[in-house]
C-alpha atoms as one frame of an Amber mdcrd trajectory, in Angstrom:
protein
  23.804  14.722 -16.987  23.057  14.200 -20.515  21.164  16.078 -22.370  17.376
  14.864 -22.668  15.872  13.329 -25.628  13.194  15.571 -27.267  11.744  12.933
 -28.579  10.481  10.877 -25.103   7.365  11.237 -23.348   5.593   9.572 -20.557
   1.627   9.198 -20.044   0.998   8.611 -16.391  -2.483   7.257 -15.818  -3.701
   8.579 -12.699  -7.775   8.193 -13.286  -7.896   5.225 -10.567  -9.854   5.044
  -7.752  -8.099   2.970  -6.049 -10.902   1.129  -4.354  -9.035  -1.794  -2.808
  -7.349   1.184  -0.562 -10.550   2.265   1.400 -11.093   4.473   4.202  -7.493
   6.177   2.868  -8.393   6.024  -1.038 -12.028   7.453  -1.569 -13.558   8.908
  -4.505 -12.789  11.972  -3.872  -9.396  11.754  -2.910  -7.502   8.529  -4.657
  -4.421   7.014  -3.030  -2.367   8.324  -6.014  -2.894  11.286  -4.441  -1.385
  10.403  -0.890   1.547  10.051   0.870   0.930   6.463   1.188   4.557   5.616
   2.420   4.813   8.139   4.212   8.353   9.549   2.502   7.273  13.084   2.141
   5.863  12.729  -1.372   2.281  11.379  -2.826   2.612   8.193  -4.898   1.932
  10.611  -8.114   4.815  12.960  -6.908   7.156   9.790  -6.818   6.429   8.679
 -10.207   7.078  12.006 -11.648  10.093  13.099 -10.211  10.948   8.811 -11.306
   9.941   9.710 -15.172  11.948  13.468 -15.197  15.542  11.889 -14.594  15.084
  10.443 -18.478  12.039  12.720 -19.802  11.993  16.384 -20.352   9.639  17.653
 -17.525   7.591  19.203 -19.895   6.929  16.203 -22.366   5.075  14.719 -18.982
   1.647  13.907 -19.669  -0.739  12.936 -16.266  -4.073  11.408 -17.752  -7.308
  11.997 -15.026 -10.507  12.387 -14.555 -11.851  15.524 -14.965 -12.394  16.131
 -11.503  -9.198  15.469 -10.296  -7.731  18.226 -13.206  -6.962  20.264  -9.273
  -6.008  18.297  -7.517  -2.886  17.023 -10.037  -2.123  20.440 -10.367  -2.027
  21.567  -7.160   0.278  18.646  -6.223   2.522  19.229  -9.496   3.089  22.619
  -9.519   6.281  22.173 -12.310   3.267  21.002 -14.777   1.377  23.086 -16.757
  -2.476  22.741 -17.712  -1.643  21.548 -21.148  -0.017  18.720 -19.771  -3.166
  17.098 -17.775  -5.644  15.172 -19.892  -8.415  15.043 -18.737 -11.613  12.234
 -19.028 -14.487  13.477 -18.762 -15.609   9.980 -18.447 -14.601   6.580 -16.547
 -13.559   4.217 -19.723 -11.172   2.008 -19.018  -7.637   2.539 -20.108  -7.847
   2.015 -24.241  -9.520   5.413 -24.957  -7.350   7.629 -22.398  -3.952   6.159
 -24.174  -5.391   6.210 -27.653  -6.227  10.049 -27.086  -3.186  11.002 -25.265
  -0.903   9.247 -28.306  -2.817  10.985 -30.912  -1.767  14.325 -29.247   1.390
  13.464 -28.650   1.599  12.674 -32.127   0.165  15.302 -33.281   3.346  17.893
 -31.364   5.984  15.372 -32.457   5.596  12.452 -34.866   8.818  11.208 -33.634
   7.482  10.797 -30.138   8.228   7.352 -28.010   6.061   7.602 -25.195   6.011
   5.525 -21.806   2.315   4.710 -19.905   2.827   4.182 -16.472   0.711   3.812
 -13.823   1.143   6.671 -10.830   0.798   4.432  -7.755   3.358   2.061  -8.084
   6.245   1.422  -5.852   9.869   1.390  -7.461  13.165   1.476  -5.069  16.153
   1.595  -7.833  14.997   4.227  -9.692  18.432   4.228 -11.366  17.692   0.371
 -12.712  14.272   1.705 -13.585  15.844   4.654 -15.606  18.256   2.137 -17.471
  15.156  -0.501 -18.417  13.074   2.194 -19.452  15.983   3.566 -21.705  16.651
   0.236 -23.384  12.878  -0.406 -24.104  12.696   3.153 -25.381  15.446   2.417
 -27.710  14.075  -0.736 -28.838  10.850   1.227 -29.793  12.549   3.992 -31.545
  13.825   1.158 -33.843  11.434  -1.589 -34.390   7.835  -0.782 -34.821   7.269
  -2.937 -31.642   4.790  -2.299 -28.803   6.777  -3.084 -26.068   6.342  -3.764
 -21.916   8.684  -4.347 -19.160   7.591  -7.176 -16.860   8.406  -7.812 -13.390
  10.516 -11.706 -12.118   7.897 -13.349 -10.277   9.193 -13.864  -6.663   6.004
 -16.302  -5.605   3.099 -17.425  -7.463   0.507 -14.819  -7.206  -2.642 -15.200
  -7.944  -3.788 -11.292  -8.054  -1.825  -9.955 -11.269  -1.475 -10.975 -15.039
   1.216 -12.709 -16.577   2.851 -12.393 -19.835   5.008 -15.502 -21.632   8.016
 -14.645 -23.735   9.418 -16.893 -26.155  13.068 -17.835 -24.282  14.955 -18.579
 -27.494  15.662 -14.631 -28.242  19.710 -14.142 -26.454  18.884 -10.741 -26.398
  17.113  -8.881 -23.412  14.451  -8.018 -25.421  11.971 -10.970 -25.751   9.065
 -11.702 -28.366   5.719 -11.980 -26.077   3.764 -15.460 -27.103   0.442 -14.630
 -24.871  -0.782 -12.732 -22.095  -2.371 -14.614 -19.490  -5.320 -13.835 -17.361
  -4.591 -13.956 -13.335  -4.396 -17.494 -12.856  -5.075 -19.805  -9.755  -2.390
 -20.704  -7.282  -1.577 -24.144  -9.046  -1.383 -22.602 -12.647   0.923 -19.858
 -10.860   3.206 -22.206  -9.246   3.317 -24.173 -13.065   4.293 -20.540 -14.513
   6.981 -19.971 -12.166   8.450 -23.561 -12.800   8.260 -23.069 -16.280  10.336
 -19.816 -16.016   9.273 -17.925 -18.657   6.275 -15.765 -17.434   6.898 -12.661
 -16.044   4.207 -10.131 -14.338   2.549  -7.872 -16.168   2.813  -4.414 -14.282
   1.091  -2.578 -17.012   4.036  -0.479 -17.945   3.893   0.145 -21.503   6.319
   1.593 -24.126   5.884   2.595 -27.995   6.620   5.066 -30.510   3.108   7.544
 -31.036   2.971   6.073 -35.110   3.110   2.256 -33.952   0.436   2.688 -30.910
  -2.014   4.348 -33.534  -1.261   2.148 -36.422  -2.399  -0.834 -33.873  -5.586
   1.205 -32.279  -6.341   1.837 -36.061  -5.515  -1.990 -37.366  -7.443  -3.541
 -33.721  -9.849  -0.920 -32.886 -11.054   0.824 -36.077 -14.412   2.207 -34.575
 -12.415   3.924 -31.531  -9.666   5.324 -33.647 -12.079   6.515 -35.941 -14.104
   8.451 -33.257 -10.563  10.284 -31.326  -9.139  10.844 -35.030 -11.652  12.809
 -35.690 -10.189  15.510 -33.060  -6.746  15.706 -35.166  -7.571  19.227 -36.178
  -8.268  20.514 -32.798  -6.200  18.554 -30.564  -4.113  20.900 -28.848  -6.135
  23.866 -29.320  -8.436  25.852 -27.480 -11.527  23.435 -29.206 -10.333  20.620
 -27.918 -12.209  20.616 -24.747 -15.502  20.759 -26.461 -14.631  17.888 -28.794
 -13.703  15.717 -25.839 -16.634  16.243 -23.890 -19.173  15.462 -26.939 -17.097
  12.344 -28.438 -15.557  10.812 -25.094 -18.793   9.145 -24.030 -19.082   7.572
 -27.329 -15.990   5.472 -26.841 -15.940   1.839 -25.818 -15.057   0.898 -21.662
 -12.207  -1.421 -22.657  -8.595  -1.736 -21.360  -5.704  -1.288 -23.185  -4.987
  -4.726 -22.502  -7.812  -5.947 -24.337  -8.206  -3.618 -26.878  -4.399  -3.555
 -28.535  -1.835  -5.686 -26.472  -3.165  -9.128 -26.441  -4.206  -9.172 -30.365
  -0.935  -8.086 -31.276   1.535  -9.751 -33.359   4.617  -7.249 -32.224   5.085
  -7.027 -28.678   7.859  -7.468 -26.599   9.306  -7.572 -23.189  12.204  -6.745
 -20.777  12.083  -8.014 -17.809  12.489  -5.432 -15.229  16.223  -5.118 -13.451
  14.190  -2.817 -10.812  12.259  -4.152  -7.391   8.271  -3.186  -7.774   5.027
  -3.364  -5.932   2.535  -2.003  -7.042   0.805  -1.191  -4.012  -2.615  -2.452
  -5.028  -3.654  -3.445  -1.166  -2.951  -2.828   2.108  -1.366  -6.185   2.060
   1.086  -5.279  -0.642   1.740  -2.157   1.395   2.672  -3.772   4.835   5.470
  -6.039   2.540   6.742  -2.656   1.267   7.215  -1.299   4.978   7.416  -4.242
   7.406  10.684  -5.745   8.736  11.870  -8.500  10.571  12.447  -6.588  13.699
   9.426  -5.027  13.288   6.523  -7.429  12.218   3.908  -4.347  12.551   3.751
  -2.053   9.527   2.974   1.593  10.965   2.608   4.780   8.419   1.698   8.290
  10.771   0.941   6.652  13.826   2.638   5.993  17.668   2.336   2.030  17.837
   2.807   0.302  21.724   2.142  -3.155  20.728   1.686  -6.568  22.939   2.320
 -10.337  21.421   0.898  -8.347  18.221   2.330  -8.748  14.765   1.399  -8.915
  11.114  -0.174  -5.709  11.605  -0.687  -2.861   8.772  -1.506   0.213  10.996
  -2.310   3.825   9.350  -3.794   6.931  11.335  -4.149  10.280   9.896  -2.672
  12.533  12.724  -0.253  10.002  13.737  -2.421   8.581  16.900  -1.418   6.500
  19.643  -2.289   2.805  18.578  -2.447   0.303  21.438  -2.825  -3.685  20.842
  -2.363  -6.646  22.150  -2.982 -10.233  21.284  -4.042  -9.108  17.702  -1.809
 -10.412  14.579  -2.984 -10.406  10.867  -4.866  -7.079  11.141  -5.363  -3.881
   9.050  -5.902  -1.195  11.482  -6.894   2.306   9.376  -8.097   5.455  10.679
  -9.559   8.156   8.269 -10.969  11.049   9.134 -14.510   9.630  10.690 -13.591
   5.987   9.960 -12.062   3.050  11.918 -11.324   0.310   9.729 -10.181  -3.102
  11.838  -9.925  -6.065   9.070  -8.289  -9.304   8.800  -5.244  -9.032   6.421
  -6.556 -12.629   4.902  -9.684 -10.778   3.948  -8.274  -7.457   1.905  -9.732
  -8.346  -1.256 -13.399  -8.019   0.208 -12.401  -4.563   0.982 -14.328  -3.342
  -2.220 -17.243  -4.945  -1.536 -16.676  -3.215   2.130 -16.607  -0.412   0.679
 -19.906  -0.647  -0.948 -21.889  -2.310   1.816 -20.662   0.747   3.563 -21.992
   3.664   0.655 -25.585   1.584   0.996 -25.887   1.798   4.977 -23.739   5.458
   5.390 -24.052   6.966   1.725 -21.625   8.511  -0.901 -19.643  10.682   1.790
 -17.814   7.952   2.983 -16.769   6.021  -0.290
């Protein structure tokens, strides 16, 4: 294999709750944090050992909250404590990245960095290692902010978009706009139009172009995490996050730096992706045609049943019949039994179920 560039680095956001994935994803226990495939690895296991066949192990950053510092580190054993950073705070993804870049920066000002998410679902990981490559090498000589965005395959409704100018020949395309998540008929009009592409939040820069844009867009954040140059890195560090953190505004990176700039670009992504954001997006990850039931850890005997996304946590003995369309999850003292048509209510489930049981359960 050849040798690893010094020079790459990966933040892997891993902060997320993960709400949409109740009983399985609670609070305390996210579904980055499970084997929700069940291959043998958590999702944030997968997307590690995805980012170390191009990034030295070691210039692997996993960005949390605070109270998940453990947990990480108890599931990534190869990572040392220097290489979790840690919120102390819930604030969106704009103040996370902006820290994390100005550390990174501050170990190697020739740093191009990658911020993934750590719940996605990618299958060619050799595709995803070739993409990743060319948009790193696109950042290491432009001072472009750049993304890789996924081929629509149907008009969804439930994820951004982003619109790329189609005269480029090149792979690499200039972004014209960012688009909100549109409704099925503006969908179907992107897809026609063929040059929209969704926006998996997959983001790659060098360390002095990010924080030349957070400094240019968002002058009152960069000027409370600059502040911390001197003792990022150090054993002071902690103390200065804790104190400034809180001051920082709860805005996405989205918001903050990508859609105001000027110098983004795209790839579209050679690799298949889901990015697992619902039980729904799970069961297309796992279901086949001879088997129209999803089942992760669990003994299925099914009946003129199908459509099914069935999860137990000591592989139980499920029994239906007559039932199609249904997510079926067992957690510890839960029983969840919900139409499929009805998974993005699961959040507001979730609360109606914290007000009647409490905080245990959430």
């Amino acid at each position: 294999m050849n040798k690893m560039n010094k020079n790459y680095y990966a933040v892997i956001m891993a902060g997320g709750v993960g709400s949409r994935f109740w009983p399985v994803s609670k609070t305390a226990f996210p579904k980055q944090f499970h084997d929700m495939l069940g291959s043998g690895q958590t999702l944030l296991q997968q997307t590690v050992s995805r980012l170390e066949q191009l990034i030295p192990s070691e210039n692997i950053r996993i960005l949390t909250n605070s109270i998940y510092t453990d947990l990480v580190l108890e599931q990534l054993p190869q990572c040392s404590k220097n290489q979790v950073i840690a919120e102390p705070a819930m604030r969106n993804t704009a103040p996370c990245i902006l820290m994390a870049s100005l550390k990174i920066h501050k170990e190697n000002p020739n740093a191009v960095m990658v911020v993934a998410p750590s719940d996605h679902w990618i299958e060619d990981e050799v595709a995803f290692s070739d993409d990743l490559k060319a948009a790193f090498d696109h950042a290491q000589n432009s001072n472009a902010l750049m993304t890789l965005g996924i081929r629509p395959s149907f008009p969804n409704t439930g994820y951004g978009y982003i619109e790329y100018d189609v005269s480029a020949k090149n792979r690499v395309k200039n972004v014209t706009n960012f688009r909100e998540k549109p409704d099925y008929e503006t969908a179907k009009k992107f897809l026609e139009a063929g040059n929209f592409l969704w926006n998996a939040g997959i983001f790659i820069w060098s360390s002095k172009t990010v924080l030349k844009a957070f400094q240019t867009l968002q002058p009152t954040m960069y000027a409370i995490f600059s502040a911390g140059n001197t003792v990022y890195n150090t054993l002071n560090e902690d103390e200065f996050v804790s104190v400034n953190y809180i001051k920082a505004e709860n805005i996405s990176v989205d918001y903050a730096i990508m859609e105001h700039s000027k110098n983004v670009c795209v790839i579209a992504a050679t690799f298949d992706w889901n990015d697992l954001g619902t039980w729904g997006s799970l069961y297309a990850k796992i279901a086949n045609e001879s088997n129209e039931n999803a089942v992760v850890n669990a003994r299925l005997l099914s009946n003129d049943s199908k459509g099914n996304m069935i999860k137990t946590d000591s592989n139980k003995i499920v029994v239906i019949d007559g039932l199609n369309d249904f997510i079926i999850v067992e957690e510890n003292e839960i029983l969840l039994i919900f139409p499929k048509s009805k998974e993005q209510d699961i959040k507001q489930l979730r609360q109606n179920v914290k007000e009647m049981f409490g905080e245990n359960y959430i």
